PDB file of C-alpha atoms in Angstrom:
ATOM      1  CA  ILE R   1      93.343 150.771 125.696  1.00  0.00           C
ATOM      2  CA  HIS R   2      96.363 152.818 124.677  1.00  0.00           C
ATOM      3  CA  PHE R   3      95.433 155.825 126.839  1.00  0.00           C
ATOM      4  CA  MET R   4      94.725 153.783 129.964  1.00  0.00           C
ATOM      5  CA  SER R   5      97.718 151.461 129.531  1.00  0.00           C
ATOM      6  CA  LYS R   6     100.009 154.460 129.171  1.00  0.00           C
ATOM      7  CA  GLN R   7      98.639 155.943 132.403  1.00  0.00           C
ATOM      8  CA  LEU R   8      99.333 152.701 134.267  1.00  0.00           C
ATOM      9  CA  GLN R   9     102.809 152.482 132.767  1.00  0.00           C
ATOM     10  CA  ASP R  10     103.625 156.116 133.606  1.00  0.00           C
ATOM     11  CA  LEU R  11     102.559 155.454 137.209  1.00  0.00           C
ATOM     12  CA  GLY R  12     104.796 152.385 137.476  1.00  0.00           C
ATOM     13  CA  TYR R  13     102.053 149.753 137.615  1.00  0.00           C
ATOM     14  CA  VAL R  14     102.796 147.913 134.380  1.00  0.00           C
ATOM     15  CA  GLY R  15     105.676 147.202 132.077  1.00  0.00           C
ATOM     16  CA  GLY R  16     106.067 148.133 128.425  1.00  0.00           C
ATOM     17  CA  ASN R  17     104.327 144.996 127.112  1.00  0.00           C
ATOM     18  CA  PHE R  18     101.087 145.497 129.037  1.00  0.00           C
ATOM     19  CA  GLU R  19      99.228 147.343 126.267  1.00  0.00           C
ATOM     20  CA  SER R  20     100.015 144.690 123.658  1.00  0.00           C
ATOM     21  CA  GLU R  21      99.037 141.935 126.102  1.00  0.00           C
ATOM     22  CA  VAL R  22      95.679 143.641 126.772  1.00  0.00           C
ATOM     23  CA  ILE R  23      95.066 144.017 123.033  1.00  0.00           C
ATOM     24  CA  GLU R  24      96.025 140.366 122.484  1.00  0.00           C
ATOM     25  CA  ARG R  25      93.601 139.282 125.226  1.00  0.00           C
ATOM     26  CA  ASP R  26      90.800 141.401 123.794  1.00  0.00           C
ATOM     27  CA  SER R  27      91.383 139.982 120.293  1.00  0.00           C
ATOM     28  CA  ILE R  28      90.751 136.464 121.618  1.00  0.00           C
ATOM     29  CA  SER R  29      87.438 137.455 123.190  1.00  0.00           C
ATOM     30  CA  SER R  30      86.125 140.956 123.709  1.00  0.00           C
ATOM     31  CA  THR R  31      86.271 142.300 127.243  1.00  0.00           C
ATOM     32  CA  ALA R  32      83.272 144.539 126.506  1.00  0.00           C
ATOM     33  CA  PHE R  33      79.971 143.559 128.080  1.00  0.00           C
ATOM     34  CA  GLY R  34      77.210 145.789 126.805  1.00  0.00           C
ATOM     35  CA  THR R  35      78.161 149.345 127.748  1.00  0.00           C
ATOM     36  CA  PHE R  36      81.122 148.520 129.989  1.00  0.00           C
ATOM     37  CA  ALA R  37      84.492 146.865 129.428  1.00  0.00           C
ATOM     38  CA  ILE R  38      86.969 145.257 131.805  1.00  0.00           C
ATOM     39  CA  PRO R  39      90.192 144.960 129.794  1.00  0.00           C
ATOM     40  CA  HIS R  40      93.091 143.032 131.291  1.00  0.00           C
ATOM     41  CA  ALA R  41      96.060 140.968 130.201  1.00  0.00           C
ATOM     42  CA  MET R  42      96.049 137.167 130.247  1.00  0.00           C
ATOM     43  CA  LYS R  43      99.468 137.101 131.870  1.00  0.00           C
ATOM     44  CA  MET R  44      99.195 138.586 135.314  1.00  0.00           C
ATOM     45  CA  HIS R  45     102.763 139.554 136.014  1.00  0.00           C
ATOM     46  CA  GLU R  46     102.675 143.308 136.346  1.00  0.00           C
ATOM     47  CA  ILE R  47     104.744 145.466 138.670  1.00  0.00           C
ATOM     48  CA  ARG R  48     101.824 146.419 140.913  1.00  0.00           C
ATOM     49  CA  THR R  49      98.167 145.496 141.231  1.00  0.00           C
ATOM     50  CA  GLY R  50      95.779 148.279 140.297  1.00  0.00           C
ATOM     51  CA  ILE R  51      92.612 149.403 138.599  1.00  0.00           C
ATOM     52  CA  ASN R  52      92.277 152.280 136.153  1.00  0.00           C
ATOM     53  CA  ILE R  53      88.708 153.502 135.678  1.00  0.00           C
ATOM     54  CA  MET R  54      87.431 155.769 132.948  1.00  0.00           C
ATOM     55  CA  ILE R  55      83.928 157.018 132.221  1.00  0.00           C
ATOM     56  CA  ALA R  56      83.745 158.190 128.623  1.00  0.00           C
ATOM     57  CA  LYS R  57      81.915 161.439 127.865  1.00  0.00           C
ATOM     58  CA  GLU R  58      80.999 159.892 124.516  1.00  0.00           C
ATOM     59  CA  PRO R  59      80.616 156.119 124.065  1.00  0.00           C
ATOM     60  CA  ILE R  60      83.654 154.277 122.717  1.00  0.00           C
ATOM     61  CA  ASP R  61      83.160 151.817 119.843  1.00  0.00           C
ATOM     62  CA  TRP R  62      84.491 148.565 121.303  1.00  0.00           C
ATOM     63  CA  ASP R  63      83.996 145.670 118.919  1.00  0.00           C
ATOM     64  CA  GLY R  64      80.660 147.111 117.839  1.00  0.00           C
ATOM     65  CA  LYS R  65      79.490 147.843 121.381  1.00  0.00           C
ATOM     66  CA  LYS R  66      79.089 151.396 122.678  1.00  0.00           C
ATOM     67  CA  VAL R  67      81.160 151.331 125.871  1.00  0.00           C
ATOM     68  CA  GLU R  68      80.775 154.101 128.435  1.00  0.00           C
ATOM     69  CA  LEU R  69      82.714 152.631 131.383  1.00  0.00           C
ATOM     70  CA  VAL R  70      86.156 151.035 131.193  1.00  0.00           C
ATOM     71  CA  MET R  71      87.746 149.382 134.207  1.00  0.00           C
ATOM     72  CA  MET R  72      91.272 148.282 133.268  1.00  0.00           C
ATOM     73  CA  LEU R  73      92.751 145.752 135.674  1.00  0.00           C
ATOM     74  CA  CYS R  74      96.393 144.854 136.227  1.00  0.00           C
ATOM     75  CA  PHE R  75      97.754 142.311 138.686  1.00  0.00           C
ATOM     76  CA  ASN R  76     101.100 141.573 140.232  1.00  0.00           C
ATOM     77  CA  ILE R  77     102.031 137.888 139.970  1.00  0.00           C
ATOM     78  CA  ASN R  78     101.686 137.493 143.745  1.00  0.00           C
ATOM     79  CA  GLU R  79      98.145 138.886 143.663  1.00  0.00           C
ATOM     80  CA  ARG R  80      96.771 137.309 140.495  1.00  0.00           C
ATOM     81  CA  TYR R  81      94.267 135.341 142.600  1.00  0.00           C
ATOM     82  CA  LEU R  82      92.477 138.680 143.067  1.00  0.00           C
ATOM     83  CA  PHE R  83      91.316 138.513 139.453  1.00  0.00           C
ATOM     84  CA  ASN R  84      88.821 135.787 140.329  1.00  0.00           C
ATOM     85  CA  GLU R  85      87.720 137.632 143.464  1.00  0.00           C
ATOM     86  CA  LEU R  86      87.002 140.857 141.571  1.00  0.00           C
ATOM     87  CA  PHE R  87      86.177 140.139 137.934  1.00  0.00           C
ATOM     88  CA  GLU R  88      82.925 138.223 138.403  1.00  0.00           C
ATOM     89  CA  PRO R  89      81.523 140.450 141.189  1.00  0.00           C
ATOM     90  CA  ILE R  90      82.278 143.599 139.189  1.00  0.00           C
ATOM     91  CA  SER R  91      80.706 142.070 136.072  1.00  0.00           C
ATOM     92  CA  MET R  92      77.605 140.889 137.910  1.00  0.00           C
ATOM     93  CA  ILE R  93      77.070 144.300 139.479  1.00  0.00           C
ATOM     94  CA  LEU R  94      77.596 146.299 136.295  1.00  0.00           C
ATOM     95  CA  VAL R  95      75.402 144.076 134.134  1.00  0.00           C
ATOM     96  CA  ASP R  96      72.396 145.488 136.038  1.00  0.00           C
ATOM     97  CA  PRO R  97      71.345 148.691 134.200  1.00  0.00           C
ATOM     98  CA  ASP R  98      70.401 150.501 137.436  1.00  0.00           C
ATOM     99  CA  ASN R  99      73.785 149.799 138.986  1.00  0.00           C
ATOM    100  CA  LEU R 100      75.640 150.839 135.838  1.00  0.00           C
ATOM    101  CA  SER R 101      73.585 154.036 135.646  1.00  0.00           C
ATOM    102  CA  LYS R 102      74.627 154.977 139.197  1.00  0.00           C
ATOM    103  CA  VAL R 103      78.277 154.455 138.367  1.00  0.00           C
ATOM    104  CA  LEU R 104      78.071 156.399 135.094  1.00  0.00           C
ATOM    105  CA  LYS R 105      76.663 159.437 136.912  1.00  0.00           C
ATOM    106  CA  THR R 106      79.746 159.795 139.121  1.00  0.00           C
ATOM    107  CA  LYS R 107      82.162 162.630 138.421  1.00  0.00           C
ATOM    108  CA  ASN R 108      85.161 161.698 140.583  1.00  0.00           C
ATOM    109  CA  ALA R 109      86.641 158.931 142.735  1.00  0.00           C
ATOM    110  CA  ASP R 110      84.885 160.197 145.870  1.00  0.00           C
ATOM    111  CA  GLU R 111      81.516 159.704 144.156  1.00  0.00           C
ATOM    112  CA  PHE R 112      82.506 156.498 142.407  1.00  0.00           C
ATOM    113  CA  ILE R 113      83.282 154.512 145.543  1.00  0.00           C
ATOM    114  CA  PRO R 114      79.884 155.035 147.243  1.00  0.00           C
ATOM    115  CA  ALA R 115      78.133 154.439 143.895  1.00  0.00           C
ATOM    116  CA  HIS R 116      79.225 150.823 144.214  1.00  0.00           C
ATOM    117  CA  ARG R 117      76.854 150.371 147.154  1.00  0.00           C
ATOM    118  CA  VAL R 118      74.620 148.369 144.887  1.00  0.00           C
ATOM    119  CA  GLN R 119      73.291 144.847 144.817  1.00  0.00           C
ATOM    120  CA  PRO R 120      74.638 142.337 142.311  1.00  0.00           C
ATOM    121  CA  ALA R 121      72.340 141.379 139.460  1.00  0.00           C
ATOM    122  CA  GLY R 122      70.834 137.921 139.224  1.00  0.00           C
ATOM    123  CA  GLY R 123      71.550 136.957 142.830  1.00  0.00           C
ATOM    124  CA  PHE R 124      74.767 135.173 141.901  1.00  0.00           C
ATOM    125  CA  ILE R 125      76.650 136.855 144.721  1.00  0.00           C
ATOM    126  CA  GLN R 126      74.256 136.764 147.602  1.00  0.00           C
ATOM    127  CA  ASN R 127      74.695 139.308 150.379  1.00  0.00           C
ATOM    128  CA  GLN R 128      77.873 140.637 148.828  1.00  0.00           C
ATOM    129  CA  GLU R 129      78.279 144.225 147.745  1.00  0.00           C
ATOM    130  CA  LEU R 130      81.205 145.584 145.882  1.00  0.00           C
ATOM    131  CA  GLY R 131      79.588 148.632 147.379  1.00  0.00           C
ATOM    132  CA  SER R 132      81.303 149.120 150.656  1.00  0.00           C
ATOM    133  CA  CYS R 133      84.423 148.679 148.560  1.00  0.00           C
ATOM    134  CA  ASN R 134      85.988 146.740 151.420  1.00  0.00           C
ATOM    135  CA  THR R 135      87.408 144.323 148.865  1.00  0.00           C
ATOM    136  CA  LEU R 136      88.813 147.110 146.725  1.00  0.00           C
ATOM    137  CA  LYS R 137      90.101 149.090 149.685  1.00  0.00           C
ATOM    138  CA  ARG R 138      91.728 146.075 151.267  1.00  0.00           C
ATOM    139  CA  ARG R 139      93.011 144.462 148.104  1.00  0.00           C
ATOM    140  CA  PHE R 140      94.084 147.568 146.252  1.00  0.00           C
ATOM    141  CA  GLN R 141      94.935 149.618 149.326  1.00  0.00           C
ATOM    142  CA  LEU R 142      92.575 152.232 148.001  1.00  0.00           C
ATOM    143  CA  ARG R 143      93.453 155.732 149.133  1.00  0.00           C
ATOM    144  CA  ARG R 144      92.741 159.028 147.426  1.00  0.00           C
ATOM    145  CA  SER R 145      96.363 160.084 147.764  1.00  0.00           C
ATOM    146  CA  GLU R 146      97.639 157.003 145.959  1.00  0.00           C
ATOM    147  CA  ALA R 147      97.501 156.243 142.279  1.00  0.00           C
ATOM    148  CA  VAL R 148      96.384 152.653 142.859  1.00  0.00           C
ATOM    149  CA  PHE R 149      92.860 153.676 141.914  1.00  0.00           C
ATOM    150  CA  ARG R 150      92.871 155.931 138.873  1.00  0.00           C
ATOM    151  CA  TYR R 151      89.625 157.599 137.911  1.00  0.00           C
ATOM    152  CA  ALA R 152      89.053 159.834 134.940  1.00  0.00           C
ATOM    153  CA  VAL R 153      86.153 161.236 133.037  1.00  0.00           C
ATOM    154  CA  ALA R 154      87.441 161.527 129.494  1.00  0.00           C
TER     155      ALA R 154
END
């Protein structure tokens, strides 16, 4: 959480309290789901909306779970509605082991985006793919030259 929060702060996405707010949120209920985690703050009042993605070379112990993928979300107050549009679809897609495996095999942002061309698990989101990343591209103005979408293998 510290590493990823610092990246977002250094890039001007979040303020100085973001890390402590993410830790506070995670202490209430873990944001780890099996081998992935989607940490975020409860207060969605950050400078800019963004997503910071990290695939760990070695699993991270996250409340007793071995997390390999971390997708840290931050939202500007004017775009906090996006949390509901993204959190559940991302969770439903990544809970499927085949989908998660595809994502974990990516080595950079160019590979990561097409890896999301997967079907959601359980049929909760019928005919919707995070895959084309239209939602992410539109909502986060996803461009390789921008730091809105941070991707790291660490």
